[in-house]
Amino acid sequence: MMRTITIQESPIIGAFATCTEDIVLVPLGTSEPLREKIGQFLQANVVETLINGSTIVGSLCRGNSNAVLVPMGSNVRGMDQIDVPVVELPGKLNAVGNVVLANDFAALVHPELSDKSVEAIEKALKVEVRRGTIGGAKTVGMAGVATNRGLLVNPRATSTELEVLEELFGLPVDIGTSNYGTQMVGSGLIANSKGYVAGSQTTGHELGRIEDALDLLE
């Protein structure tokens, strides 16, 4: 079965969904066959949600095994079904999924996030947090994907940025793309340590790179 999908008829699946080791958050109204497919590949419980009435769930939240972060003052539907706290992140940068790259060990965040926001992320996700960029992009949550087995990031990442990521996460970091050359690789990829799904335009070569980088070779 192909691991490439669309969500909301878009290959930019990272904008619409996000996952941890145990849960996948998808927009309310996602079809049952698609939810089953995603759940099968990620070996996780798929939960339908809306954040402030929006379907761009992947851009608006980010979590790990300890918590899910959402924008301050969010109206969240559906997340009462998950087993970890839903924590509101203070600050003006409210597209949490775009500005936080995290796994169960660490988080890299947008360089302009406030001290208060950084402290809130550290407390909620129970990880070390560092500010930074990937390939010069401040929206680090879409410039990369981090699982508990490895990271795949924007191919424009500098050697210094890659060193920071390797030191912070303590995992191998590789570069790659999704959706036929999209450098913001996280926009077209959802992954945890057990599996992944990629946007429908992702090529076979890109899928191979994803599997290698995230240590998901079958």
mmCIF file of C-alpha atoms in Angstrom:
data_model
loop_
_atom_site.group_PDB
_atom_site.id
_atom_site.type_symbol
_atom_site.label_atom_id
_atom_site.label_comp_id
_atom_site.label_asym_id
_atom_site.label_seq_id
_atom_site.Cartn_x
_atom_site.Cartn_y
_atom_site.Cartn_z
ATOM 1 C CA MET A 1 0.000 0.000 0.000
ATOM 2 C CA MET A 2 1.353 3.423 -0.940
ATOM 3 C CA ARG A 3 2.340 5.644 1.938
ATOM 4 C CA THR A 4 1.391 8.796 0.006
ATOM 5 C CA ILE A 5 -1.880 10.574 0.707
ATOM 6 C CA THR A 6 -3.782 13.835 0.445
ATOM 7 C CA ILE A 7 -5.658 15.522 3.288
ATOM 8 C CA GLN A 8 -8.369 18.020 2.387
ATOM 9 C CA GLU A 9 -7.441 17.161 -1.232
ATOM 10 C CA SER A 10 -3.956 18.625 -0.636
ATOM 11 C CA PRO A 11 -0.505 16.999 -0.649
ATOM 12 C CA ILE A 12 0.583 19.570 1.972
ATOM 13 C CA ILE A 13 -0.385 17.087 4.672
ATOM 14 C CA GLY A 14 1.870 18.571 7.352
ATOM 15 C CA ALA A 15 -0.307 21.668 7.418
ATOM 16 C CA PHE A 16 -3.429 19.610 8.112
ATOM 17 C CA ALA A 17 -2.195 16.879 10.471
ATOM 18 C CA THR A 18 0.442 16.184 13.111
ATOM 19 C CA CYS A 19 1.399 13.187 15.205
ATOM 20 C CA THR A 20 3.185 11.895 18.275
ATOM 21 C CA GLU A 21 4.150 8.331 19.141
ATOM 22 C CA ASP A 22 0.578 7.545 20.183
ATOM 23 C CA ILE A 23 -1.812 9.928 18.456
ATOM 24 C CA VAL A 24 -2.415 11.523 15.064
ATOM 25 C CA LEU A 25 -4.463 14.715 14.959
ATOM 26 C CA VAL A 26 -6.388 15.214 11.710
ATOM 27 C CA PRO A 27 -9.101 17.676 10.649
ATOM 28 C CA LEU A 28 -12.696 16.958 11.601
ATOM 29 C CA GLY A 29 -14.390 15.359 8.604
ATOM 30 C CA THR A 30 -11.402 13.282 7.468
ATOM 31 C CA SER A 31 -12.851 10.147 5.859
ATOM 32 C CA GLU A 32 -12.835 6.872 7.759
ATOM 33 C CA PRO A 33 -10.757 5.019 5.111
ATOM 34 C CA LEU A 34 -8.101 7.746 5.259
ATOM 35 C CA ARG A 35 -8.098 7.753 9.074
ATOM 36 C CA GLU A 36 -7.662 3.983 9.048
ATOM 37 C CA LYS A 37 -4.788 4.205 6.553
ATOM 38 C CA ILE A 38 -2.991 6.897 8.561
ATOM 39 C CA GLY A 39 -3.507 5.006 11.811
ATOM 40 C CA GLN A 40 -2.194 1.802 10.258
ATOM 41 C CA PHE A 41 0.993 3.389 8.930
ATOM 42 C CA LEU A 42 1.772 5.392 12.092
ATOM 43 C CA GLN A 43 0.512 2.685 14.493
ATOM 44 C CA ALA A 44 -1.275 5.417 16.443
ATOM 45 C CA ASN A 45 -4.777 6.462 17.437
ATOM 46 C CA VAL A 46 -6.250 8.933 14.929
ATOM 47 C CA VAL A 47 -8.270 11.766 16.461
ATOM 48 C CA GLU A 48 -10.377 14.269 14.525
ATOM 49 C CA THR A 49 -10.148 17.853 15.741
ATOM 50 C CA LEU A 50 -10.639 21.511 14.846
ATOM 51 C CA ILE A 51 -8.617 24.358 16.321
ATOM 52 C CA ASN A 52 -10.441 27.697 16.309
ATOM 53 C CA GLY A 53 -12.714 26.217 13.655
ATOM 54 C CA SER A 54 -9.759 25.619 11.341
ATOM 55 C CA THR A 55 -8.717 22.431 9.558
ATOM 56 C CA ILE A 56 -5.000 23.371 9.425
ATOM 57 C CA VAL A 57 -4.392 21.276 12.515
ATOM 58 C CA GLY A 58 -0.757 20.558 11.647
ATOM 59 C CA SER A 59 0.130 24.235 11.433
ATOM 60 C CA LEU A 60 -1.693 25.146 14.635
ATOM 61 C CA CYS A 61 -0.459 22.523 17.095
ATOM 62 C CA ARG A 62 2.583 20.437 17.981
ATOM 63 C CA GLY A 63 3.009 17.738 20.581
ATOM 64 C CA ASN A 64 5.003 14.857 21.922
ATOM 65 C CA SER A 65 4.298 12.027 24.361
ATOM 66 C CA ASN A 66 3.894 14.521 27.219
ATOM 67 C CA ALA A 67 1.541 17.223 25.875
ATOM 68 C CA VAL A 68 0.008 18.915 22.843
ATOM 69 C CA LEU A 69 0.615 22.646 22.410
ATOM 70 C CA VAL A 70 -2.078 24.891 20.913
ATOM 71 C CA PRO A 71 -2.324 28.688 20.468
ATOM 72 C CA MET A 72 -3.354 30.795 23.457
ATOM 73 C CA GLY A 73 -7.122 31.151 23.779
ATOM 74 C CA SER A 74 -7.852 28.316 21.359
ATOM 75 C CA ASN A 75 -11.256 26.775 20.920
ATOM 76 C CA VAL A 76 -10.318 23.125 20.481
ATOM 77 C CA ARG A 77 -12.748 20.388 19.421
ATOM 78 C CA GLY A 78 -12.146 16.666 19.748
ATOM 79 C CA MET A 79 -9.006 16.617 21.871
ATOM 80 C CA ASP A 80 -10.879 15.462 24.953
ATOM 81 C CA GLN A 81 -10.224 11.995 23.509
ATOM 82 C CA ILE A 82 -6.441 12.160 23.991
ATOM 83 C CA ASP A 83 -4.522 11.074 27.071
ATOM 84 C CA VAL A 84 -2.056 13.964 27.393
ATOM 85 C CA PRO A 85 -2.638 17.577 28.480
ATOM 86 C CA VAL A 86 -3.543 20.201 25.882
ATOM 87 C CA VAL A 87 -1.492 23.266 26.784
ATOM 88 C CA GLU A 88 -1.981 26.802 25.469
ATOM 89 C CA LEU A 89 1.223 28.483 24.312
ATOM 90 C CA PRO A 90 1.559 32.169 25.246
ATOM 91 C CA GLY A 91 2.791 34.700 22.701
ATOM 92 C CA LYS A 92 1.975 36.191 19.326
ATOM 93 C CA LEU A 93 3.389 33.402 17.163
ATOM 94 C CA ASN A 94 0.269 31.260 17.244
ATOM 95 C CA ALA A 95 0.885 28.821 14.377
ATOM 96 C CA VAL A 96 2.446 26.449 16.887
ATOM 97 C CA GLY A 97 3.023 23.611 14.426
ATOM 98 C CA ASN A 98 4.952 25.936 12.133
ATOM 99 C CA VAL A 99 7.246 27.326 14.830
ATOM 100 C CA VAL A 100 8.048 24.242 16.945
ATOM 101 C CA LEU A 101 9.975 21.135 15.860
ATOM 102 C CA ALA A 102 9.843 18.544 18.631
ATOM 103 C CA ASN A 103 10.127 14.919 19.626
ATOM 104 C CA ASP A 104 10.215 13.300 23.081
ATOM 105 C CA PHE A 105 13.783 14.484 23.726
ATOM 106 C CA ALA A 106 14.113 18.083 22.515
ATOM 107 C CA ALA A 107 12.582 20.994 20.618
ATOM 108 C CA LEU A 108 13.921 23.588 18.206
ATOM 109 C CA VAL A 109 11.750 26.701 18.009
ATOM 110 C CA HIS A 110 11.332 29.905 16.023
ATOM 111 C CA PRO A 111 14.149 32.334 16.935
ATOM 112 C CA GLU A 112 11.673 35.069 17.897
ATOM 113 C CA LEU A 113 9.658 33.040 20.407
ATOM 114 C CA SER A 114 9.542 34.818 23.772
ATOM 115 C CA ASP A 115 11.232 33.533 26.915
ATOM 116 C CA LYS A 116 7.765 32.911 28.342
ATOM 117 C CA SER A 117 6.860 30.739 25.347
ATOM 118 C CA VAL A 118 10.131 28.809 25.527
ATOM 119 C CA GLU A 119 9.597 28.131 29.235
ATOM 120 C CA ALA A 120 6.032 26.979 28.551
ATOM 121 C CA ILE A 121 7.268 24.549 25.874
ATOM 122 C CA GLU A 122 9.972 23.172 28.185
ATOM 123 C CA LYS A 123 7.455 22.639 30.974
ATOM 124 C CA ALA A 124 4.701 21.102 28.823
ATOM 125 C CA LEU A 125 6.754 18.869 26.548
ATOM 126 C CA LYS A 126 9.386 18.129 29.241
ATOM 127 C CA VAL A 127 12.271 18.675 26.812
ATOM 128 C CA GLU A 128 15.280 20.928 26.295
ATOM 129 C CA VAL A 129 14.335 23.825 24.021
ATOM 130 C CA ARG A 130 16.619 25.888 21.826
ATOM 131 C CA ARG A 131 15.871 28.695 19.365
ATOM 132 C CA GLY A 132 17.163 28.386 15.823
ATOM 133 C CA THR A 133 16.587 28.175 12.089
ATOM 134 C CA ILE A 134 16.770 25.428 9.457
ATOM 135 C CA GLY A 135 17.990 26.475 6.034
ATOM 136 C CA GLY A 136 17.529 30.034 7.245
ATOM 137 C CA ALA A 137 13.811 29.379 7.764
ATOM 138 C CA LYS A 138 12.342 30.495 11.088
ATOM 139 C CA THR A 139 9.311 28.220 10.624
ATOM 140 C CA VAL A 140 11.296 25.234 11.865
ATOM 141 C CA GLY A 141 8.187 23.075 12.349
ATOM 142 C CA MET A 142 7.694 22.920 8.581
ATOM 143 C CA ALA A 143 11.426 22.945 7.698
ATOM 144 C CA GLY A 144 11.931 19.530 9.263
ATOM 145 C CA VAL A 145 10.476 16.393 10.805
ATOM 146 C CA ALA A 146 11.750 14.971 14.103
ATOM 147 C CA THR A 147 10.957 11.515 15.453
ATOM 148 C CA ASN A 148 12.575 9.605 18.307
ATOM 149 C CA ARG A 149 14.793 7.829 15.746
ATOM 150 C CA GLY A 150 16.051 10.635 13.514
ATOM 151 C CA LEU A 151 15.473 13.963 11.786
ATOM 152 C CA LEU A 152 14.930 14.930 8.154
ATOM 153 C CA VAL A 153 15.320 18.632 7.388
ATOM 154 C CA ASN A 154 15.381 21.274 4.664
ATOM 155 C CA PRO A 155 18.263 20.551 2.224
ATOM 156 C CA ARG A 156 19.387 24.168 2.538
ATOM 157 C CA ALA A 157 20.315 23.634 6.188
ATOM 158 C CA THR A 158 23.841 24.823 6.916
ATOM 159 C CA SER A 159 26.525 22.695 8.541
ATOM 160 C CA THR A 160 26.195 24.822 11.680
ATOM 161 C CA GLU A 161 22.410 24.306 11.790
ATOM 162 C CA LEU A 162 22.866 20.553 11.325
ATOM 163 C CA GLU A 163 25.431 20.423 14.140
ATOM 164 C CA VAL A 164 23.032 22.274 16.461
ATOM 165 C CA LEU A 165 20.246 19.808 15.647
ATOM 166 C CA GLU A 166 22.464 16.755 16.165
ATOM 167 C CA GLU A 167 23.683 18.084 19.506
ATOM 168 C CA LEU A 168 20.229 19.167 20.691
ATOM 169 C CA PHE A 169 18.308 16.037 19.687
ATOM 170 C CA GLY A 170 21.148 13.538 20.066
ATOM 171 C CA LEU A 171 20.042 11.797 16.867
ATOM 172 C CA PRO A 172 21.197 11.481 13.247
ATOM 173 C CA VAL A 173 20.069 14.384 11.048
ATOM 174 C CA ASP A 174 19.716 14.081 7.265
ATOM 175 C CA ILE A 175 18.496 16.424 4.549
ATOM 176 C CA GLY A 176 15.703 15.772 2.054
ATOM 177 C CA THR A 177 12.512 16.928 0.415
ATOM 178 C CA SER A 178 8.877 15.883 0.040
ATOM 179 C CA ASN A 179 6.205 16.438 -2.613
ATOM 180 C CA TYR A 180 8.568 16.445 -5.607
ATOM 181 C CA GLY A 181 11.235 18.808 -4.346
ATOM 182 C CA THR A 182 9.512 20.824 -1.624
ATOM 183 C CA GLN A 183 12.329 21.985 0.651
ATOM 184 C CA MET A 184 10.014 22.626 3.602
ATOM 185 C CA VAL A 185 9.976 18.875 4.040
ATOM 186 C CA GLY A 186 7.713 18.948 7.119
ATOM 187 C CA SER A 187 4.872 20.380 5.041
ATOM 188 C CA GLY A 188 4.571 17.089 3.196
ATOM 189 C CA LEU A 189 5.439 14.484 5.814
ATOM 190 C CA ILE A 190 3.989 13.135 9.082
ATOM 191 C CA ALA A 191 6.119 10.633 10.979
ATOM 192 C CA ASN A 192 6.840 8.982 14.307
ATOM 193 C CA SER A 193 9.298 6.239 15.273
ATOM 194 C CA LYS A 194 6.932 3.553 13.963
ATOM 195 C CA GLY A 195 6.049 4.843 10.521
ATOM 196 C CA TYR A 196 5.183 7.726 8.235
ATOM 197 C CA VAL A 197 2.852 9.055 5.557
ATOM 198 C CA ALA A 198 3.897 11.555 2.899
ATOM 199 C CA GLY A 199 2.129 13.935 0.545
ATOM 200 C CA SER A 200 0.778 12.476 -2.691
ATOM 201 C CA GLN A 201 3.400 14.182 -4.897
ATOM 202 C CA THR A 202 6.333 12.663 -2.994
ATOM 203 C CA THR A 203 8.556 10.619 -5.307
ATOM 204 C CA GLY A 204 9.952 7.150 -4.777
ATOM 205 C CA HIS A 205 13.437 8.594 -4.344
ATOM 206 C CA GLU A 206 12.133 10.995 -1.692
ATOM 207 C CA LEU A 207 10.337 8.148 0.111
ATOM 208 C CA GLY A 208 13.589 6.208 0.225
ATOM 209 C CA ARG A 209 15.393 9.181 1.701
ATOM 210 C CA ILE A 210 12.652 9.622 4.308
ATOM 211 C CA GLU A 211 12.804 5.961 5.339
ATOM 212 C CA ASP A 212 16.600 6.039 5.567
ATOM 213 C CA ALA A 213 16.783 9.314 7.528
ATOM 214 C CA LEU A 214 14.074 8.325 9.994
ATOM 215 C CA ASP A 215 15.375 4.755 10.383
ATOM 216 C CA LEU A 216 12.135 3.274 9.037
ATOM 217 C CA LEU A 217 13.527 0.833 6.487
ATOM 218 C CA GLU A 218 11.374 -2.285 6.465
#
